[in-house]
PDB file of C-alpha atoms in Angstrom:
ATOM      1  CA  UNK A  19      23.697  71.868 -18.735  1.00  0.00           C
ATOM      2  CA  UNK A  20      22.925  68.065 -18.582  1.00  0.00           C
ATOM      3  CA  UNK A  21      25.326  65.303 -18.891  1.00  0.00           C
ATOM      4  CA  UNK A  22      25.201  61.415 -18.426  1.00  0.00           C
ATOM      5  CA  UNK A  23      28.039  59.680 -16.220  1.00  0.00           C
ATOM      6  CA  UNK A  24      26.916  56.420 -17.686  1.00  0.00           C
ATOM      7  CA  UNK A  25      25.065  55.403 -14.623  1.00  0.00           C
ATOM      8  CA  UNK A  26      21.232  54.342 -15.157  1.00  0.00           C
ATOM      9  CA  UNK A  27      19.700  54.708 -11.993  1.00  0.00           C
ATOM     10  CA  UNK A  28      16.276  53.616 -13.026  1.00  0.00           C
ATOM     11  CA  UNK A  29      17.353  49.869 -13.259  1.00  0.00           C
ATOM     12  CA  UNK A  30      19.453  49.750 -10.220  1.00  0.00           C
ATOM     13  CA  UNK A  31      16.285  51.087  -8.739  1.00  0.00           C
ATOM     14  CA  UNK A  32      14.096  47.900 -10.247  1.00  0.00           C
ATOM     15  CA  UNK A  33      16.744  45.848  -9.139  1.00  0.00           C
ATOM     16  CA  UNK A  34      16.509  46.357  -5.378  1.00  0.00           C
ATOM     17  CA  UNK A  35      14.553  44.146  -3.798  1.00  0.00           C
ATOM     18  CA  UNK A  36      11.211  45.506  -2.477  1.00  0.00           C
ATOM     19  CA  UNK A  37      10.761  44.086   1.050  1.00  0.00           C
ATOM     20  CA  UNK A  38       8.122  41.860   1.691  1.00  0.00           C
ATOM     21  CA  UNK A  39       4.913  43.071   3.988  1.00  0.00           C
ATOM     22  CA  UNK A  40       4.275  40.807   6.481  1.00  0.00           C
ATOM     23  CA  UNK A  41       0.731  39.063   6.347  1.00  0.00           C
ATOM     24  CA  UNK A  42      -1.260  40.396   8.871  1.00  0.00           C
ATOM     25  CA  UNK A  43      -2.567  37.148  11.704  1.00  0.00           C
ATOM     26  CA  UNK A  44      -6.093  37.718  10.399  1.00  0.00           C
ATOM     27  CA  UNK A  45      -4.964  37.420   6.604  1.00  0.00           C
ATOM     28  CA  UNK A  46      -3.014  34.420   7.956  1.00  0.00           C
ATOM     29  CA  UNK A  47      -5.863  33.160  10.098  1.00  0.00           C
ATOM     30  CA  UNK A  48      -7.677  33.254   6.651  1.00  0.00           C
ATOM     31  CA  UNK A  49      -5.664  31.734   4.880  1.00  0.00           C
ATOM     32  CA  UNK A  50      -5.421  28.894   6.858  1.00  0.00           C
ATOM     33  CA  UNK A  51      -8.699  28.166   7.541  1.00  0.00           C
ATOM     34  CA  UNK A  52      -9.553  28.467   3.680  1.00  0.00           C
ATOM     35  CA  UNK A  53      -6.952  25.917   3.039  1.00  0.00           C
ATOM     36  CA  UNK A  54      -8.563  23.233   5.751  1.00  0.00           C
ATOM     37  CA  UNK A  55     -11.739  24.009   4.478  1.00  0.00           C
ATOM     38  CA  UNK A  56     -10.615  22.734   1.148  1.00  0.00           C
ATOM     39  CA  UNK A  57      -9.380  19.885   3.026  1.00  0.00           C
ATOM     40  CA  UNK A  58     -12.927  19.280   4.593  1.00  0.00           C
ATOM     41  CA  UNK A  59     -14.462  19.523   1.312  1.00  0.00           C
ATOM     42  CA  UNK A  60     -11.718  16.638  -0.570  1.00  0.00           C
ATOM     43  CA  UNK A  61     -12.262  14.514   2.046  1.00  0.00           C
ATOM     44  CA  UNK A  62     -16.057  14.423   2.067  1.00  0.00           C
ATOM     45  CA  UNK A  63     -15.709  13.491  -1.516  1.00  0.00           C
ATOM     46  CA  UNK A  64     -13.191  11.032  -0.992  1.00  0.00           C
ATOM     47  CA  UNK A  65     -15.226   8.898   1.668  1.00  0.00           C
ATOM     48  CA  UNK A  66     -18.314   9.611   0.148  1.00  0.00           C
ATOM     49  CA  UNK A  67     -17.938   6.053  -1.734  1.00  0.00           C
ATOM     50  CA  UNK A  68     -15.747   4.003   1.240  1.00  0.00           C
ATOM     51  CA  UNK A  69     -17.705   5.199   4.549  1.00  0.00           C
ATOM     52  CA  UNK A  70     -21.153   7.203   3.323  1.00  0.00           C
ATOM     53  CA  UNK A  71     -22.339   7.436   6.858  1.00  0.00           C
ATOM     54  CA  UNK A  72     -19.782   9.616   8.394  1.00  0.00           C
ATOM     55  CA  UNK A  73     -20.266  12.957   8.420  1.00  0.00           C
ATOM     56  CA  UNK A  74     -17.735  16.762   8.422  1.00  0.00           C
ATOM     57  CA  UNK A  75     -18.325  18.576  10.737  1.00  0.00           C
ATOM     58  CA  UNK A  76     -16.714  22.443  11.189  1.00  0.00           C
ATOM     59  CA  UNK A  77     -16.454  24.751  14.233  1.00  0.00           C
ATOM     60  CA  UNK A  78     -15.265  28.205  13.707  1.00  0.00           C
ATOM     61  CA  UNK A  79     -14.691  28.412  17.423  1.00  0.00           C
ATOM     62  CA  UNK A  80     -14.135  26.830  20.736  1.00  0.00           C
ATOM     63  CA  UNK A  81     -17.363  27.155  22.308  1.00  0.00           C
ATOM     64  CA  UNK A  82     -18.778  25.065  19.322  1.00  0.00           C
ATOM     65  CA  UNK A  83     -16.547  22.124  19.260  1.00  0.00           C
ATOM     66  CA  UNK A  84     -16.502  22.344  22.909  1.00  0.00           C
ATOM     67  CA  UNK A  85     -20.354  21.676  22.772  1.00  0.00           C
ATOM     68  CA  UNK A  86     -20.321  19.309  20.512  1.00  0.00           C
ATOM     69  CA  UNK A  87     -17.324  17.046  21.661  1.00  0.00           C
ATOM     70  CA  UNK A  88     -18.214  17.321  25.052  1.00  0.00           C
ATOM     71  CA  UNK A  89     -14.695  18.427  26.132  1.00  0.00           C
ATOM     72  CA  UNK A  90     -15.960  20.419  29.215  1.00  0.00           C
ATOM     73  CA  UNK A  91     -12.939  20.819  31.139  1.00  0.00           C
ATOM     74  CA  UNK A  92     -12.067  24.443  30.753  1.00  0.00           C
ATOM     75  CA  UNK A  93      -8.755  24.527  32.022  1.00  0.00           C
ATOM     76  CA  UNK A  94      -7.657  21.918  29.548  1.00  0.00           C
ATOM     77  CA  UNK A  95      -7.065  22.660  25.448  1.00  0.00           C
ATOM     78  CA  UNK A  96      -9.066  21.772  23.404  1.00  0.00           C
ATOM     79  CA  UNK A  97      -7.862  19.405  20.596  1.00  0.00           C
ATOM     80  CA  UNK A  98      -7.537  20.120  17.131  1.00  0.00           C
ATOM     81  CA  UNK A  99     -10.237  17.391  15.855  1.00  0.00           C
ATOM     82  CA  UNK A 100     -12.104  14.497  16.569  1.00  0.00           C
ATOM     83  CA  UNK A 101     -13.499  11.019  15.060  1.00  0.00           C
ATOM     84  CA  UNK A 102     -16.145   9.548  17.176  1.00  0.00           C
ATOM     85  CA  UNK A 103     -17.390   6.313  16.210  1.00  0.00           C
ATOM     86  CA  UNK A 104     -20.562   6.019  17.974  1.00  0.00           C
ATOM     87  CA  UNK A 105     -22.012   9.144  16.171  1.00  0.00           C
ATOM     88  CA  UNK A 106     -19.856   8.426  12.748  1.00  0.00           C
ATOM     89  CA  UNK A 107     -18.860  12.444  13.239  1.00  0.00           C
ATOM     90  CA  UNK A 108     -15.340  13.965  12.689  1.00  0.00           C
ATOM     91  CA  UNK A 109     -14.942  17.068  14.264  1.00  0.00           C
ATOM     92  CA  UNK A 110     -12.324  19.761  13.175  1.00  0.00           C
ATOM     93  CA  UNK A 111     -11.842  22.897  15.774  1.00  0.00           C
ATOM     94  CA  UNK A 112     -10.927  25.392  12.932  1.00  0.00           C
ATOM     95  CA  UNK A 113      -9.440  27.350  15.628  1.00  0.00           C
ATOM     96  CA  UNK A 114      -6.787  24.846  16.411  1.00  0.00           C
ATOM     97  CA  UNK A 115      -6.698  22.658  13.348  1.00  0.00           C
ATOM     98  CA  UNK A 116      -3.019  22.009  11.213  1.00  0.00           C
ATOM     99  CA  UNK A 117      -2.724  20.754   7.560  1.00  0.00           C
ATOM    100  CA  UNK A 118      -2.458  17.343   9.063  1.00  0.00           C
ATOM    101  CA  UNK A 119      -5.563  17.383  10.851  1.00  0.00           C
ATOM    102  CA  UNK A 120      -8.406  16.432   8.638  1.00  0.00           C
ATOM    103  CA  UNK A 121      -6.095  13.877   6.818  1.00  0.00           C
ATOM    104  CA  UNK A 122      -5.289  12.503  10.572  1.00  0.00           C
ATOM    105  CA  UNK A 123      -9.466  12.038  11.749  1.00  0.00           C
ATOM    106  CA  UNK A 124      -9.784  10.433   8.286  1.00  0.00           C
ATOM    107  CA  UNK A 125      -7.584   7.996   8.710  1.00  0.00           C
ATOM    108  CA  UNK A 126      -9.386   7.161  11.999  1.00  0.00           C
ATOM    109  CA  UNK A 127     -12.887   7.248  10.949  1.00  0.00           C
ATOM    110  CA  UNK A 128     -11.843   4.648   7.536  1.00  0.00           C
ATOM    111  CA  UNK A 129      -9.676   2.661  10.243  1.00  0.00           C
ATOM    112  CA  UNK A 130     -12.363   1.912  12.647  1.00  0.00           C
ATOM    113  CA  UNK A 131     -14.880   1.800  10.193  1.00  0.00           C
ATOM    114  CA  UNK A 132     -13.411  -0.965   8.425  1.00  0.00           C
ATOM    115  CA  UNK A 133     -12.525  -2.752  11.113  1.00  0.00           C
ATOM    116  CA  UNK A 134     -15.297  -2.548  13.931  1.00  0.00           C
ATOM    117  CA  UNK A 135     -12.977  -3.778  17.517  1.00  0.00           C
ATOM    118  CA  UNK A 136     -10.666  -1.781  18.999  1.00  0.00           C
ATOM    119  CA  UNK A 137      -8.999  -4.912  19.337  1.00  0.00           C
ATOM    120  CA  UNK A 138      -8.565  -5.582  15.898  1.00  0.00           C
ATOM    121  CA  UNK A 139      -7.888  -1.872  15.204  1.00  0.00           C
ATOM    122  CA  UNK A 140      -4.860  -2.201  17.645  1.00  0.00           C
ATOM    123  CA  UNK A 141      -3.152  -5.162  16.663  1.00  0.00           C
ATOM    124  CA  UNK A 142      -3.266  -4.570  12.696  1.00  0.00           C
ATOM    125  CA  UNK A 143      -1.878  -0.640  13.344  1.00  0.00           C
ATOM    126  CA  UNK A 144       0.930  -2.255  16.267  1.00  0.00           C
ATOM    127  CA  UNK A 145       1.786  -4.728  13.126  1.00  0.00           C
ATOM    128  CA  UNK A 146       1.705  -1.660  10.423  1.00  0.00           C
ATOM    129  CA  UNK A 147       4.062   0.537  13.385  1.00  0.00           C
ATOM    130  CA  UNK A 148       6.391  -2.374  13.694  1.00  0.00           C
ATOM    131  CA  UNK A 149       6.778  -2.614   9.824  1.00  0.00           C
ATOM    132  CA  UNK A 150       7.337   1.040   9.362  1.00  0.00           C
ATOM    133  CA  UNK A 151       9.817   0.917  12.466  1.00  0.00           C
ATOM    134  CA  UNK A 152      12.604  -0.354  10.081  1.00  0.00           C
ATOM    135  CA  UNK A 153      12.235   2.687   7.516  1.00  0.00           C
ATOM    136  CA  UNK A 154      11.760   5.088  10.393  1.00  0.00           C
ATOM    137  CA  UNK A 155      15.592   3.608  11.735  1.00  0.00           C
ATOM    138  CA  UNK A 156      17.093   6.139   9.473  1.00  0.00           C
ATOM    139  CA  UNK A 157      15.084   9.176  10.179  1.00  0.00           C
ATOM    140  CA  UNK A 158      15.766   9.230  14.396  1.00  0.00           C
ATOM    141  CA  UNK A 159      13.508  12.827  14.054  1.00  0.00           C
ATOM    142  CA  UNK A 160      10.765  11.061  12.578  1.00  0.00           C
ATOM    143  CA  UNK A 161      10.775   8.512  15.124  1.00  0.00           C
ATOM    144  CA  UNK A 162      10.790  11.166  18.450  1.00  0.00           C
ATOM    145  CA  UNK A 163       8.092  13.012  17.087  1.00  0.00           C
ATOM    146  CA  UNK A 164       6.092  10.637  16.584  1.00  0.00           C
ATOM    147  CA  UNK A 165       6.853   9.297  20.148  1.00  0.00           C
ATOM    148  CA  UNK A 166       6.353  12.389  21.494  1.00  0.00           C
ATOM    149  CA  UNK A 167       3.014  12.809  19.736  1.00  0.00           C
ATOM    150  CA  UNK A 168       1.777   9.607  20.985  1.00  0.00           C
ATOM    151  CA  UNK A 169       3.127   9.972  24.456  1.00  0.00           C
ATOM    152  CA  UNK A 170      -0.026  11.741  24.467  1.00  0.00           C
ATOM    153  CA  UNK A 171      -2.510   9.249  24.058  1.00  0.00           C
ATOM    154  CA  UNK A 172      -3.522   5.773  25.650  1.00  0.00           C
ATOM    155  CA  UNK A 173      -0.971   3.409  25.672  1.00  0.00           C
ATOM    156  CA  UNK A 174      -4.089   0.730  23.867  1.00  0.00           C
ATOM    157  CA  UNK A 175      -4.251   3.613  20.843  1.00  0.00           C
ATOM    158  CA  UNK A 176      -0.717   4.864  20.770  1.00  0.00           C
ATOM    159  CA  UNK A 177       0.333   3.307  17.183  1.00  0.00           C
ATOM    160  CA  UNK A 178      -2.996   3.705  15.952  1.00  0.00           C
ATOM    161  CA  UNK A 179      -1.810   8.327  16.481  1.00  0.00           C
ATOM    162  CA  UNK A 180       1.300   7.018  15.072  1.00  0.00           C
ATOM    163  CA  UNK A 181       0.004   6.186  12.182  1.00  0.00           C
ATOM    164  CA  UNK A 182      -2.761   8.559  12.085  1.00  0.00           C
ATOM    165  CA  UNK A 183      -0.349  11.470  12.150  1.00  0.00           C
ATOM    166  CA  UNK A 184       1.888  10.214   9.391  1.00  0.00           C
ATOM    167  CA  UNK A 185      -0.827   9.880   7.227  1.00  0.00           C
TER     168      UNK A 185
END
């Protein structure tokens, strides 16, 4: 014999949810890198027009961007990217890079690009910082990471990272 109790255990079934496989750190690796590629490739479309000269450049490893940075000092970590002005070449260390950090070497290489002195670089980003000071009085978390994150740069290019890593 068969009977029902009124119970239908195939939708209570559907209903539990399934739990979620964690992405494996290759898979996530991937991921990332994928989405800063796509990053590199907006950007060299976007500056195309503004800055033609400056050129993308990836490394898929430390070694690589080691090379061609010239950071030598093995002890020390490597950074995420690079803008160097002399050779018009951003650098992005896929091994380090964030979603910030092609947006951030941008910013740099349209910054001194447009405006040629380090001098004048520094005094219009100071002015921009001091501006963007008063919205930033709200936001006190806003305001210590950024001073944190500059804390790690030249006191002469300190607003100039400010700025950079807002962007």
């Amino acid at each position: 014999k068969t009977f029902s109790v009124g119970y239908d255990f195939e939708s209570v079934a559907e209903a539990i949810p399934k739990p979620k496989r964690k992405k494996s750190p290759a898979k996530k690796m991937k991921q990332r890198v994928d989405r800063i590629m796509k990053q590199v490739d907006n950007a060299k479309k976007a500056i195309s027009k503004i800055i033609p000269d400056v050129e993308i450049i990836t490394h898929k490893d430390e070694d690589s961007y080691r090379k061609a940075t010239g950071e030598t000092d093995s002890k020390k970590q490597t950074s995420r990217g690079e803008y160097n002005p002399k050779t018009k070449k951003i650098h992005i260390n896929l091994s380090k890079a964030n979603n910030r950090t092609v947006a951030h070497e941008v910013f740099h290489a349209i910054l001194l690009n447009k405006l040629k002195t380090d001098k004048a670089a520094k005094d219009l980003t100071e002015r921009m910082i001091k501006s963007l000071s008063k919205n930033l009085e709200g936001m006190p978390e806003v305001k210590k990471a950024l001073d944190e994150f500059a804390s790690n740069y030249d006191e002469n290019i300190q607003s100039e990272e400010k700025l950079a890593e807002l962007v």
